[in-house]
Each structure stands twice: as C-alpha cells, then as structure tokens.
Short mmCIF file of C-alpha atoms in Angstrom, two decimals:
data_model
loop_
_atom_site.label_atom_id
_atom_site.label_comp_id
_atom_site.label_asym_id
_atom_site.label_seq_id
_atom_site.Cartn_x
_atom_site.Cartn_y
_atom_site.Cartn_z
CA MET K 67 0.00 0.00 0.00
CA SER K 68 1.91 3.11 -1.27
CA GLU K 69 1.76 6.43 0.58
CA PRO K 70 -0.97 8.84 -0.55
CA ASP K 71 -0.47 12.61 -1.01
CA GLU K 72 -3.23 13.33 1.49
CA THR K 73 -5.14 11.35 4.10
CA LEU K 74 -8.67 12.23 5.14
CA ASP K 75 -9.81 10.66 8.39
CA CYS K 76 -13.58 10.13 8.24
CA ARG K 77 -13.76 7.33 10.79
CA GLY K 78 -16.81 7.55 13.00
CA GLN K 79 -18.73 9.50 10.36
CA ARG K 80 -22.02 8.11 9.04
CA CYS K 81 -23.05 8.16 5.39
CA PRO K 82 -23.05 10.47 3.46
CA LEU K 83 -20.48 12.47 5.50
CA PRO K 84 -17.31 10.68 4.26
CA VAL K 85 -18.28 11.41 0.64
CA ILE K 86 -19.18 15.01 1.50
CA ASN K 87 -15.84 15.58 3.24
CA LEU K 88 -13.98 14.00 0.33
CA ALA K 89 -15.81 16.32 -2.08
CA ARG K 90 -14.93 19.33 0.11
CA ARG K 91 -11.23 18.43 0.19
CA VAL K 92 -10.70 17.64 -3.47
CA PRO K 93 -10.79 21.22 -4.93
CA GLY K 94 -7.73 22.15 -2.81
CA LEU K 95 -5.63 19.29 -4.20
CA PRO K 96 -3.50 19.38 -7.39
CA ALA K 97 -4.72 17.29 -10.32
CA GLY K 98 -3.34 13.76 -10.12
CA ALA K 99 -2.95 13.81 -6.33
CA VAL K 100 -3.90 10.64 -4.49
CA VAL K 101 -6.16 11.05 -1.46
CA ARG K 102 -6.77 8.24 1.00
CA VAL K 103 -10.11 8.30 2.81
CA LEU K 104 -10.31 6.42 6.09
CA ALA K 105 -13.98 5.54 6.65
CA ASP K 106 -15.54 2.81 8.77
CA ASP K 107 -19.14 3.36 7.67
CA PRO K 108 -19.93 0.32 5.47
CA ALA K 109 -21.70 2.55 2.93
CA ALA K 110 -18.37 4.22 2.06
CA ALA K 111 -17.27 1.04 0.26
CA VAL K 112 -20.10 1.59 -2.24
CA ASP K 113 -20.43 5.35 -2.20
CA ILE K 114 -16.80 6.44 -2.66
CA PRO K 115 -16.36 4.46 -5.93
CA ALA K 116 -19.83 5.66 -7.07
CA TRP K 117 -18.87 9.28 -6.31
CA CYS K 118 -15.64 8.88 -8.32
CA ARG K 119 -17.68 7.61 -11.28
CA MET K 120 -20.20 10.47 -11.02
CA ARG K 121 -17.47 13.15 -10.63
CA GLY K 122 -14.92 11.75 -13.09
CA HIS K 123 -12.21 10.88 -10.55
CA GLU K 124 -10.26 7.64 -10.57
CA PHE K 125 -11.02 5.13 -7.82
CA LEU K 126 -7.70 3.37 -7.22
CA ALA K 127 -8.22 0.80 -4.48
CA ALA K 128 -10.06 -0.23 -1.35
CA HIS K 129 -8.08 -1.47 1.66
CA PRO K 130 -10.73 -3.19 3.77
CA ASP K 131 -8.31 -4.15 6.54
CA ALA K 132 -6.57 -0.78 6.93
CA GLY K 133 -9.06 1.78 8.19
CA PRO K 134 -10.89 0.69 6.07
CA ALA K 135 -9.24 2.97 3.52
CA TYR K 136 -10.14 4.05 -0.01
CA ASP K 137 -7.64 5.59 -2.45
CA VAL K 138 -8.83 8.12 -5.02
CA ARG K 139 -6.83 9.96 -7.71
CA VAL K 140 -8.30 13.43 -8.28
CA MET R 260 -49.49 22.87 6.42
CA SER R 261 -50.62 19.29 5.85
CA ALA R 262 -50.40 17.76 2.40
CA SER R 263 -52.77 15.09 1.11
CA PRO R 264 -51.14 11.68 1.49
CA VAL R 265 -49.62 9.97 -1.54
CA TYR R 266 -48.70 6.35 -0.90
CA LEU R 267 -45.82 5.24 -3.15
CA ASP R 268 -44.54 2.08 -1.45
CA ALA R 269 -46.53 -0.72 -3.10
CA ALA R 270 -43.39 -2.87 -3.26
CA SER R 271 -43.51 -3.08 0.55
CA ALA R 272 -47.29 -3.48 0.75
CA ALA R 273 -49.91 -2.51 -1.83
CA PRO R 274 -53.12 -0.93 -0.53
CA PRO R 275 -55.76 -3.64 -0.17
CA HIS R 276 -57.78 -4.40 -3.28
CA PRO R 277 -61.53 -3.82 -2.61
CA VAL R 278 -62.16 -7.46 -3.54
CA ALA R 279 -59.80 -8.56 -0.72
CA ARG R 280 -61.84 -6.70 1.87
CA GLN R 281 -65.16 -8.15 0.65
CA ALA R 282 -63.79 -11.70 0.49
CA MET R 283 -62.20 -11.46 3.93
CA LEU R 284 -65.39 -10.24 5.59
CA ALA R 285 -67.40 -13.03 3.97
CA ALA R 286 -64.86 -15.66 4.96
CA LEU R 287 -64.70 -14.39 8.56
CA ASP R 288 -68.36 -15.34 8.91
CA ASP R 289 -68.15 -18.55 6.91
CA GLY R 290 -64.60 -19.88 7.22
CA TRP R 291 -63.62 -19.89 10.89
CA ALA R 292 -63.86 -23.65 11.47
CA ASP R 293 -60.88 -26.01 11.12
CA PRO R 294 -61.02 -27.23 7.50
CA ALA R 295 -59.54 -30.61 8.46
CA ARG R 296 -62.50 -31.65 10.67
CA LEU R 297 -65.55 -33.74 9.73
CA TYR R 298 -68.64 -31.67 10.40
CA ALA R 299 -70.67 -29.15 8.46
CA PRO R 300 -68.86 -25.88 9.40
CA ALA R 301 -65.51 -27.60 8.76
CA ARG R 302 -66.69 -28.81 5.35
CA ARG R 303 -67.71 -25.23 4.52
CA ALA R 304 -64.25 -24.01 5.53
CA ARG R 305 -62.69 -26.81 3.47
CA GLN R 306 -64.70 -25.74 0.43
CA LEU R 307 -63.51 -22.16 0.84
CA LEU R 308 -59.88 -23.30 1.15
CA ASP R 309 -60.15 -25.63 -1.87
CA ALA R 310 -61.78 -22.89 -3.95
CA ALA R 311 -59.07 -20.38 -2.93
CA ARG R 312 -56.34 -22.86 -3.87
CA GLU R 313 -58.03 -23.68 -7.18
CA ALA R 314 -58.40 -19.96 -8.03
CA ALA R 315 -54.81 -19.08 -7.11
CA ALA R 316 -53.43 -22.08 -9.00
CA GLN R 317 -55.49 -21.24 -12.07
CA THR R 318 -54.27 -17.64 -12.00
CA LEU R 319 -50.64 -18.79 -11.85
CA GLY R 320 -51.16 -21.56 -14.41
CA VAL R 321 -50.18 -24.39 -12.04
CA ARG R 322 -51.95 -27.43 -10.54
CA ALA R 323 -53.87 -26.89 -7.32
CA ASP R 324 -51.92 -29.64 -5.54
CA GLU R 325 -48.67 -27.85 -6.38
CA LEU R 326 -49.69 -24.72 -4.45
CA SER R 327 -49.56 -24.20 -0.66
CA PHE R 328 -50.51 -21.16 1.37
CA THR R 329 -47.90 -20.07 3.92
CA PRO R 330 -48.02 -17.61 6.86
CA SER R 331 -46.08 -14.97 4.84
CA GLY R 332 -43.97 -14.43 1.74
CA THR R 333 -40.90 -14.67 3.96
CA ALA R 334 -42.01 -18.05 5.34
CA ALA R 335 -42.59 -19.22 1.74
CA ALA R 336 -39.08 -18.09 0.72
CA HIS R 337 -37.51 -19.83 3.72
CA ALA R 338 -39.41 -23.04 2.90
CA ALA R 339 -38.51 -22.83 -0.79
CA VAL R 340 -34.77 -22.53 -0.09
CA LEU R 341 -34.42 -24.90 2.86
CA GLY R 342 -36.88 -27.48 1.45
CA GLY R 343 -35.15 -27.42 -1.93
CA LEU R 344 -31.81 -28.02 -0.24
CA VAL R 345 -33.13 -30.83 1.98
CA GLY R 346 -34.83 -32.54 -0.96
CA ARG R 347 -31.59 -32.61 -2.95
CA ARG R 348 -29.14 -33.27 -0.13
CA ARG R 349 -27.91 -36.42 -1.90
CA ALA R 350 -26.95 -34.31 -4.94
CA GLY R 351 -24.90 -31.88 -2.88
CA THR R 352 -24.95 -29.10 -0.32
CA THR R 353 -24.39 -25.97 -2.42
CA LEU R 354 -26.97 -23.24 -2.91
CA VAL R 355 -26.37 -20.92 -5.88
CA HIS R 356 -28.14 -17.56 -5.67
CA SER R 357 -27.92 -14.10 -7.20
CA ALA R 358 -26.32 -11.31 -5.18
CA ILE R 359 -29.61 -9.41 -5.23
CA GLU R 360 -32.00 -11.92 -3.66
CA HIS R 361 -34.49 -10.75 -1.06
CA SER R 362 -33.13 -10.83 2.50
CA ALA R 363 -35.52 -13.73 3.27
CA VAL R 364 -33.62 -15.88 0.74
CA LEU R 365 -30.23 -14.68 1.98
CA HIS R 366 -31.16 -15.37 5.59
CA ALA R 367 -32.21 -18.91 4.65
CA ALA R 368 -28.86 -19.24 2.85
CA GLN R 369 -27.08 -18.10 6.04
CA ARG R 370 -28.94 -20.76 8.01
CA HIS R 371 -27.77 -23.33 5.46
CA THR R 372 -24.11 -22.27 5.59
CA ALA R 373 -24.18 -22.07 9.41
CA ALA R 374 -25.24 -25.73 9.37
CA GLY R 375 -22.23 -26.63 7.20
CA GLY R 376 -23.66 -26.08 3.70
CA ASP R 377 -22.22 -23.84 1.01
CA ALA R 378 -23.68 -20.82 -0.75
CA VAL R 379 -22.35 -19.21 -3.94
CA SER R 380 -23.45 -15.65 -4.74
CA VAL R 381 -23.57 -14.76 -8.45
CA PRO R 382 -22.90 -11.08 -9.28
CA VAL R 383 -25.01 -8.60 -11.23
CA ASP R 384 -23.95 -5.72 -13.48
CA ARG R 385 -24.39 -1.97 -12.87
CA LEU R 386 -28.04 -2.20 -14.02
CA GLY R 387 -28.76 -5.08 -11.63
CA ARG R 388 -28.85 -7.83 -14.32
CA LEU R 389 -27.62 -11.31 -13.46
CA ASP R 390 -24.20 -12.26 -14.86
CA LEU R 391 -25.31 -15.29 -16.89
CA ASP R 392 -21.76 -16.54 -17.58
CA ALA R 393 -21.01 -16.58 -13.85
CA TRP R 394 -24.39 -18.23 -13.25
CA ALA R 395 -23.64 -20.94 -15.83
CA ALA R 396 -20.32 -21.73 -14.15
CA ALA R 397 -21.84 -21.69 -10.66
CA VAL R 398 -24.74 -24.08 -11.40
CA ALA R 399 -22.50 -26.45 -13.39
CA ALA R 400 -20.07 -26.89 -10.49
CA PRO R 401 -20.25 -30.22 -8.67
CA GLY R 402 -22.51 -30.55 -5.61
CA VAL R 403 -25.11 -27.88 -6.40
CA ALA R 404 -28.46 -28.78 -4.81
CA LEU R 405 -30.55 -25.70 -5.66
CA ALA R 406 -30.37 -22.39 -7.52
CA ALA R 407 -32.34 -19.31 -6.42
CA LEU R 408 -33.06 -16.29 -8.60
CA ILE R 409 -35.38 -13.37 -7.89
CA GLY R 410 -37.78 -12.85 -10.82
CA ALA R 411 -37.39 -9.08 -10.70
CA SER R 412 -35.53 -6.96 -8.18
CA HIS R 413 -37.75 -5.65 -5.41
CA GLU R 414 -35.30 -2.80 -4.84
CA VAL R 415 -34.43 -1.53 -8.31
CA GLY R 416 -37.03 -3.17 -10.57
CA THR R 417 -34.64 -4.90 -12.99
CA VAL R 418 -36.27 -8.02 -14.47
CA GLN R 419 -33.92 -11.00 -14.34
CA PRO R 420 -33.20 -13.34 -17.28
CA VAL R 421 -35.11 -16.22 -15.64
CA PRO R 422 -35.70 -18.32 -18.82
CA ALA R 423 -31.98 -18.26 -19.71
CA ALA R 424 -30.93 -18.93 -16.10
CA ALA R 425 -33.50 -21.75 -15.92
CA GLU R 426 -32.12 -23.33 -19.09
CA LEU R 427 -28.57 -23.24 -17.71
CA SER R 428 -29.77 -24.71 -14.41
CA ALA R 429 -31.70 -27.46 -16.20
CA GLU R 430 -28.65 -28.37 -18.30
CA ALA R 431 -26.77 -28.83 -15.02
CA GLY R 432 -29.67 -30.83 -13.55
CA VAL R 433 -30.25 -28.22 -10.84
CA PRO R 434 -33.81 -27.14 -9.91
CA LEU R 435 -34.50 -23.40 -9.95
CA TYR R 436 -36.40 -21.48 -7.26
CA VAL R 437 -37.84 -18.13 -8.37
CA ASP R 438 -38.91 -15.48 -5.85
CA ALA R 439 -41.78 -13.89 -7.80
CA ALA R 440 -43.01 -11.53 -5.08
CA GLN R 441 -42.89 -8.47 -7.37
CA LEU R 442 -44.20 -10.30 -10.45
CA VAL R 443 -47.27 -12.21 -9.28
CA GLY R 444 -50.40 -10.18 -9.93
CA ARG R 445 -48.46 -7.65 -12.02
CA ALA R 446 -46.61 -9.36 -14.85
CA PRO R 447 -46.61 -12.72 -16.66
CA LEU R 448 -44.55 -15.40 -14.92
CA PRO R 449 -41.37 -16.58 -16.64
CA ALA R 450 -40.92 -20.22 -17.63
CA GLY R 451 -38.51 -22.83 -16.35
CA TRP R 452 -38.76 -22.74 -12.56
CA SER R 453 -39.36 -25.70 -10.24
CA VAL R 454 -40.25 -23.78 -7.06
CA LEU R 455 -41.87 -20.34 -6.87
CA THR R 456 -42.98 -18.06 -4.04
CA ALA R 457 -45.06 -14.90 -3.75
CA SER R 458 -46.58 -12.66 -1.09
CA ALA R 459 -50.23 -11.53 -1.03
CA HIS R 460 -49.73 -8.03 0.35
CA LYS R 461 -47.60 -7.15 -2.70
CA TRP R 462 -50.60 -7.56 -5.06
CA GLY R 463 -53.28 -5.99 -2.85
CA GLY R 464 -54.11 -9.03 -0.74
CA PRO R 465 -53.85 -9.04 3.05
CA PRO R 466 -50.55 -9.33 4.93
CA GLY R 467 -49.77 -12.75 6.39
CA VAL R 468 -50.33 -14.91 3.29
CA GLY R 469 -47.57 -16.30 1.11
CA LEU R 470 -47.66 -18.72 -1.80
CA LEU R 471 -45.31 -21.67 -2.19
CA VAL R 472 -45.54 -23.56 -5.48
CA VAL R 473 -43.57 -26.78 -5.93
CA ARG R 474 -43.89 -28.27 -9.42
CA LYS R 475 -44.66 -31.97 -9.77
CA GLY R 476 -41.51 -34.07 -9.85
CA THR R 477 -39.36 -31.54 -7.97
CA ARG R 478 -37.23 -33.00 -5.21
CA TRP R 479 -38.39 -30.84 -2.34
CA GLU R 480 -38.89 -31.87 1.29
CA SER R 481 -40.40 -29.82 4.07
CA PRO R 482 -37.66 -28.44 6.34
CA TYR R 483 -40.16 -28.27 9.23
CA PRO R 484 -41.34 -30.81 11.80
CA ALA R 485 -44.05 -33.06 10.32
CA ASP R 486 -47.51 -31.55 9.85
CA GLU R 487 -50.32 -32.68 7.57
CA ARG R 488 -51.53 -29.20 6.58
CA GLU R 489 -50.97 -27.78 3.11
CA SER R 490 -49.75 -31.09 1.64
CA GLY R 491 -47.16 -31.23 4.43
CA ARG R 492 -45.25 -28.28 2.96
CA THR R 493 -45.90 -25.69 5.65
CA PRO R 494 -47.07 -26.33 9.22
CA GLY R 495 -50.14 -25.00 10.97
CA VAL R 496 -53.73 -24.08 10.18
CA VAL R 497 -53.87 -21.35 7.53
CA ASN R 498 -55.51 -18.00 8.20
CA LEU R 499 -58.47 -18.92 6.02
CA PRO R 500 -60.19 -15.51 5.77
CA ALA R 501 -56.87 -13.97 4.70
CA VAL R 502 -56.20 -16.83 2.27
CA VAL R 503 -59.63 -16.40 0.68
CA ALA R 504 -59.00 -12.65 0.38
CA ALA R 505 -55.55 -13.31 -1.10
CA ALA R 506 -56.92 -15.64 -3.78
CA ALA R 507 -59.80 -13.33 -4.70
CA SER R 508 -57.56 -10.26 -4.95
CA LEU R 509 -54.94 -12.22 -6.91
CA ARG R 510 -57.52 -13.10 -9.53
CA ALA R 511 -58.67 -9.47 -9.70
CA ALA R 512 -55.12 -8.09 -9.85
CA ALA R 513 -54.05 -10.58 -12.52
CA ALA R 514 -57.11 -9.77 -14.64
CA ASP R 515 -56.11 -6.08 -14.61
CA ALA R 516 -52.34 -6.64 -14.71
CA ALA R 517 -51.76 -5.93 -18.40
CA ALA R 518 -53.85 -2.75 -18.35
CA GLU R 519 -52.26 -1.60 -15.08
CA ALA R 520 -48.76 -2.25 -16.43
CA ALA R 521 -49.60 -0.23 -19.56
CA ARG R 522 -50.80 2.63 -17.34
CA LEU R 523 -48.01 2.56 -14.74
CA ALA R 524 -44.96 1.88 -16.95
CA PRO R 525 -45.18 5.31 -18.67
CA LEU R 526 -45.54 6.98 -15.24
CA VAL R 527 -42.34 5.24 -14.14
CA ASP R 528 -40.68 6.39 -17.40
CA ARG R 529 -41.78 9.91 -16.55
CA ILE R 530 -40.32 9.67 -13.04
CA ARG R 531 -37.05 8.29 -14.40
CA ALA R 532 -36.72 11.09 -16.97
CA ARG R 533 -37.88 13.99 -14.83
CA VAL R 534 -35.91 13.05 -11.70
CA ALA R 535 -32.74 12.72 -13.79
CA ALA R 536 -33.40 16.06 -15.51
CA GLU R 537 -34.71 18.13 -12.61
CA VAL R 538 -32.77 16.93 -9.56
CA PRO R 539 -29.04 17.72 -9.86
CA ASP R 540 -26.52 14.98 -9.05
CA VAL R 541 -28.97 12.12 -8.96
CA GLU R 542 -28.38 8.56 -10.09
CA VAL R 543 -31.51 6.78 -11.38
CA VAL R 544 -30.68 3.09 -11.04
CA GLY R 545 -31.92 -0.20 -12.48
CA ASP R 546 -32.53 -1.30 -16.05
CA PRO R 547 -34.44 1.49 -17.86
CA VAL R 548 -36.17 -0.94 -20.25
CA ASP R 549 -36.22 -4.47 -18.86
CA ARG R 550 -37.88 -3.55 -15.60
CA LEU R 551 -41.00 -3.88 -13.47
CA PRO R 552 -43.84 -1.62 -14.62
CA HIS R 553 -44.42 -0.02 -11.22
CA LEU R 554 -41.08 0.55 -9.50
CA VAL R 555 -38.23 3.05 -9.79
CA THR R 556 -35.22 3.78 -7.57
CA PHE R 557 -32.81 6.72 -7.47
CA SER R 558 -30.05 8.06 -5.21
CA CYS R 559 -29.36 11.73 -4.47
CA LEU R 560 -25.69 12.62 -3.95
CA TYR R 561 -24.75 14.09 -0.54
CA VAL R 562 -28.27 13.61 0.85
CA ASP R 563 -28.96 11.62 4.01
CA GLY R 564 -31.52 8.92 3.15
CA GLU R 565 -33.33 9.07 6.46
CA ALA R 566 -33.63 12.86 6.32
CA LEU R 567 -35.01 12.56 2.79
CA LEU R 568 -37.66 10.00 3.84
CA HIS R 569 -38.72 12.23 6.74
CA ALA R 570 -38.88 15.33 4.54
CA LEU R 571 -40.98 13.45 1.98
CA ASP R 572 -43.21 12.07 4.74
CA ARG R 573 -43.82 15.61 6.04
CA ARG R 574 -45.10 16.47 2.56
CA GLY R 575 -47.35 13.40 2.57
CA PHE R 576 -45.22 11.06 0.42
CA ALA R 577 -44.70 7.47 1.62
CA VAL R 578 -41.64 5.90 -0.04
CA SER R 579 -38.92 3.51 1.09
CA SER R 580 -35.13 3.58 0.90
CA GLY R 581 -32.16 1.24 0.62
CA SER R 582 -29.79 3.69 2.33
CA SER R 583 -27.89 2.35 5.33
CA CYS R 584 -29.14 5.05 7.68
CA THR R 585 -32.71 3.79 7.11
CA SER R 586 -31.91 0.15 7.88
CA SER R 587 -31.79 -1.43 11.31
CA THR R 588 -28.39 -2.93 10.50
CA LEU R 589 -26.90 0.43 9.41
CA ARG R 590 -25.65 -1.28 6.26
CA PRO R 591 -26.53 -0.08 2.78
CA SER R 592 -28.84 -2.24 0.69
CA HIS R 593 -26.98 -5.33 -0.50
CA VAL R 594 -28.69 -4.83 -3.87
CA LEU R 595 -27.28 -1.32 -4.39
CA GLU R 596 -23.93 -2.61 -3.10
CA ALA R 597 -23.92 -5.51 -5.59
CA MET R 598 -24.71 -3.09 -8.45
CA GLY R 599 -22.01 -0.64 -7.34
CA VAL R 600 -24.36 2.34 -7.39
CA LEU R 601 -24.65 5.23 -4.96
CA SER R 602 -26.39 4.01 -1.81
CA HIS R 603 -26.99 7.18 0.20
CA GLY R 604 -29.93 9.49 -0.45
CA ASN R 605 -31.75 6.52 -1.90
CA VAL R 606 -35.48 6.48 -2.63
CA ARG R 607 -37.63 3.67 -3.99
CA VAL R 608 -40.96 4.71 -5.47
CA SER R 609 -43.48 1.96 -6.26
CA LEU R 610 -46.89 2.59 -7.81
CA HIS R 611 -50.17 0.69 -7.51
CA ARG R 612 -53.72 0.61 -8.83
CA GLU R 613 -54.76 3.69 -6.84
CA THR R 614 -51.80 5.80 -7.98
CA THR R 615 -52.92 8.63 -10.24
CA GLU R 616 -51.02 10.75 -12.71
CA ALA R 617 -51.72 13.70 -10.40
CA ASP R 618 -49.98 11.87 -7.51
CA VAL R 619 -46.90 11.36 -9.66
CA GLU R 620 -46.97 14.97 -10.86
CA ARG R 621 -47.17 16.29 -7.32
CA PHE R 622 -44.22 14.09 -6.30
CA LEU R 623 -42.20 15.29 -9.28
CA ALA R 624 -43.11 18.91 -8.61
CA GLU R 625 -42.06 18.76 -4.94
CA LEU R 626 -39.02 16.47 -5.02
CA PRO R 627 -36.45 18.92 -6.49
CA GLY R 628 -37.25 21.54 -3.84
CA ILE R 629 -37.12 18.99 -1.01
CA VAL R 630 -33.70 17.70 -2.15
CA ALA R 631 -32.39 21.25 -2.66
CA ALA R 632 -33.53 22.28 0.84
CA LEU R 633 -31.78 19.28 2.43
CA ARG R 634 -28.60 20.03 0.50
CA ALA R 635 -28.72 23.69 1.51
CA GLU R 636 -29.23 22.70 5.16
CA ALA R 637 -26.21 20.35 4.99
CA GLY R 638 -24.09 22.98 3.20
CA VAL R 639 -23.36 20.71 0.23
CA THR R 640 -25.06 22.67 -2.55
CA ASP R 641 -21.85 23.69 -4.36
CA LEU R 642 -19.90 20.45 -3.99
#
C-alpha cells in the first residue's frame, strides 16, 4: 500500500459524510494527487467508488483491513 | 401545512384491493372452522380453502396440488430454499443464488451455511442484471443442490433473465427457485422454474399470506417438523379468511395486470426522466427498459436517506429507501452494493392501482425543492 499525497480521516462518520468531506477536500488538491479516505461506515465502500464515477475521478483501491481505507486519484 | 397523502410504497405493501376486503369479511363469517375436521362448518371451511387454492393455481397456471398457502412471503421463501436443499441433499450441499435476492432468501442461505452447507453468490452488473456466464459456471459446479433467482428486483425493478438462467440450471440438472413476489399479480410469470414463491400483500391481498408452489416431480422436502396441513409443505392451520381474500384479490389483480402495467410503466418512465433532468446529481438506477412496470429507484448525492424519507413524509409522500441510515443494521442495501451504485440518499418509489397521474406529478413537482432544501441545510449545494 503506497503512501498517498493526502489522508482524510472520516472514521466515526455516518453516510453520506465521508463522501461530502472528500468532495470538500478535493478542490484544494493538485490534479493527479492521491487522497486516501479512512472511513468505517460500510456505505463508504459503495459510495466512494460511485462518487468517483459520477465526478470523473479515478477510484484506485479499497483497503478493507486498513481503516478501512479508499484511495482516489483526483 | 398538511399535504394530502400519496402512498408510493406498493413494493412493501400494496393498498388492499376492494375485492380482498369483501372476500375477507365473507370468509370471517363462513370460514372460521378447522377445514380438516368432519362436520358441516368444517366442510364449509374446506370448500372455501379448496376454492381459494383452485383460483390461485389457475391464476398462476399451475396445478392446485402444487400450491400451498404459507403464513407470509418470507415463510414461503424460507421453505422454498431450505426445502429445496433438503430434498436434494444427496446431490450436494451448495446453494447458488444471485447477489440481489431478497433478504428472506439470503437469511435462509445463512442458516444453510451455518449448518455446514455452502452458498455461492452470483454477481449482477451496474443495471442489476444477473451475470449469466457466472451463473452458468456456478450451477455447473459439482454438488449444487438448488439455484435461487429473484424474478425481478424488489429494490431496483430490474427483471432478471429467468428463462436463460432456468435453461442453464436445467442443463446442469439443478432445480431453480424463483422469488416472484414483485411479479405475481403484475406481470406474466417466466418459464422454467421448479419452485416459486409470492406474497399476497404485494398484489393488494392481506398481509400474512404467502404462496409456495412446488412443481410436480421436484425434489423438495419440508424443512419443518411433520404436519399434515398444506400437503405437508408448511405447518399450521392457515388464516383462512386472509387466504380467501388473497386468492380473490390475486384473480382481480391478474385480470387487470396488463392494463395496469400499460398505465403505470409510462408513469415510471416519466419519473425516471424527470428526476434525472430536474434533480441535480442524482443517479436513477436499475434497467431502464427491462424492468418492473411499477417501480423506480434513485439516489441523491450528498443527501442523508433518512432525512429525505422524513422530509418526503412531512409532505405526505410514503416511499422507502435502501440507504444504510434507514436500515436497522446500518448497512446499505446489499442490492445497491452488488450493483455498485450510490447508496446514500436513496429512494424507492413503487406505484399501484390507486396511484394517479396527479400523484406522480405532485411528487415530481415537490421532489427537487425537497432535495435542494436538504442540501442547503447540509451545506453541500456547491460540492
């Protein structure tokens, strides 16, 4: 698991807050940056990839045993 | 300000058909005795039960002795899965099922795996359609006792390729169970199944009546302790007034099904098109063409599903949701998860025989403002 450019800790947040906080953070990041979202709400596993598809970002990987964590390239 | 109520959750429970009410009242007076006994009131009850079975079987195009009434659609689904596995235990211990089965089927599968059996879940695509190649491989594997496929998704409306899945199952010598809860009384039944279940309150019958159909020649054994009722397929005396009401309303619903589908399908098309066009950042899910006539599901980005249901309820709209915050388990719908579509801010709208065009128009007129207000409140409007 390579190091991301930015880590967003959304643990303890219920859906849809992890996706909202990811969307808030992304405009401040340079294009191509990798952001790792830590989110323990089970809905994040579905909603973060779906958000990437709707917003045209690249969903890189899910790490179910590390956070769980989700890597997104903006 | 109170708004007139608009009930849009027929997929949970359709409002009772007027025929169901009449039949239930008549049967309460005439059908209270135990139909298994040997005296005049019992014979009268027996006649009512036989007539209800005959009517329901005729409507479904099956033999009367293939059809049993169960205490609910869930009980019928449990019996279908567990009985199908018991009946074929010599062939193997694997249950193959789609990833989008009703929770009743998945819970029966969990019982089976907890007892040492196996279950194989077959994926669906983004539109909620069964992956037939994966299905073919799964049913052809050694040791498969039963395959289970929902006829059409109760959450997103996508109709499943039952005839093709049935053919693949038959080639592998595996009987197919079809959960037809959203089809019976609304759409023609597909061909090729060996076991089928349905639920009366989905077609306008009373709650507390399910149908279990086991075709002749199917290896199926009751998973319950022995009981002589309902051909030994489901234990206990049936709720006869409710069964009579279920059969009467099924016949009425099936007689109107084609006309109702022709009326409701364009209203669902309208909801699909207008929601996508008039609510920003919304994902309308499910197959747009190969779908149930009365059901549509969409998810609104950044919106809390529970808050959305409450806001709609305050405006008089009754709908359901597959979002995790609306479920007791706090998990998103396994159907939305299997499809890989947005799960929060989810709304399922399902229409019925009392739904009018004006109801749909009022929903469509109010929804964009309700979603916009929730987004403004959460400060997510410009994200």
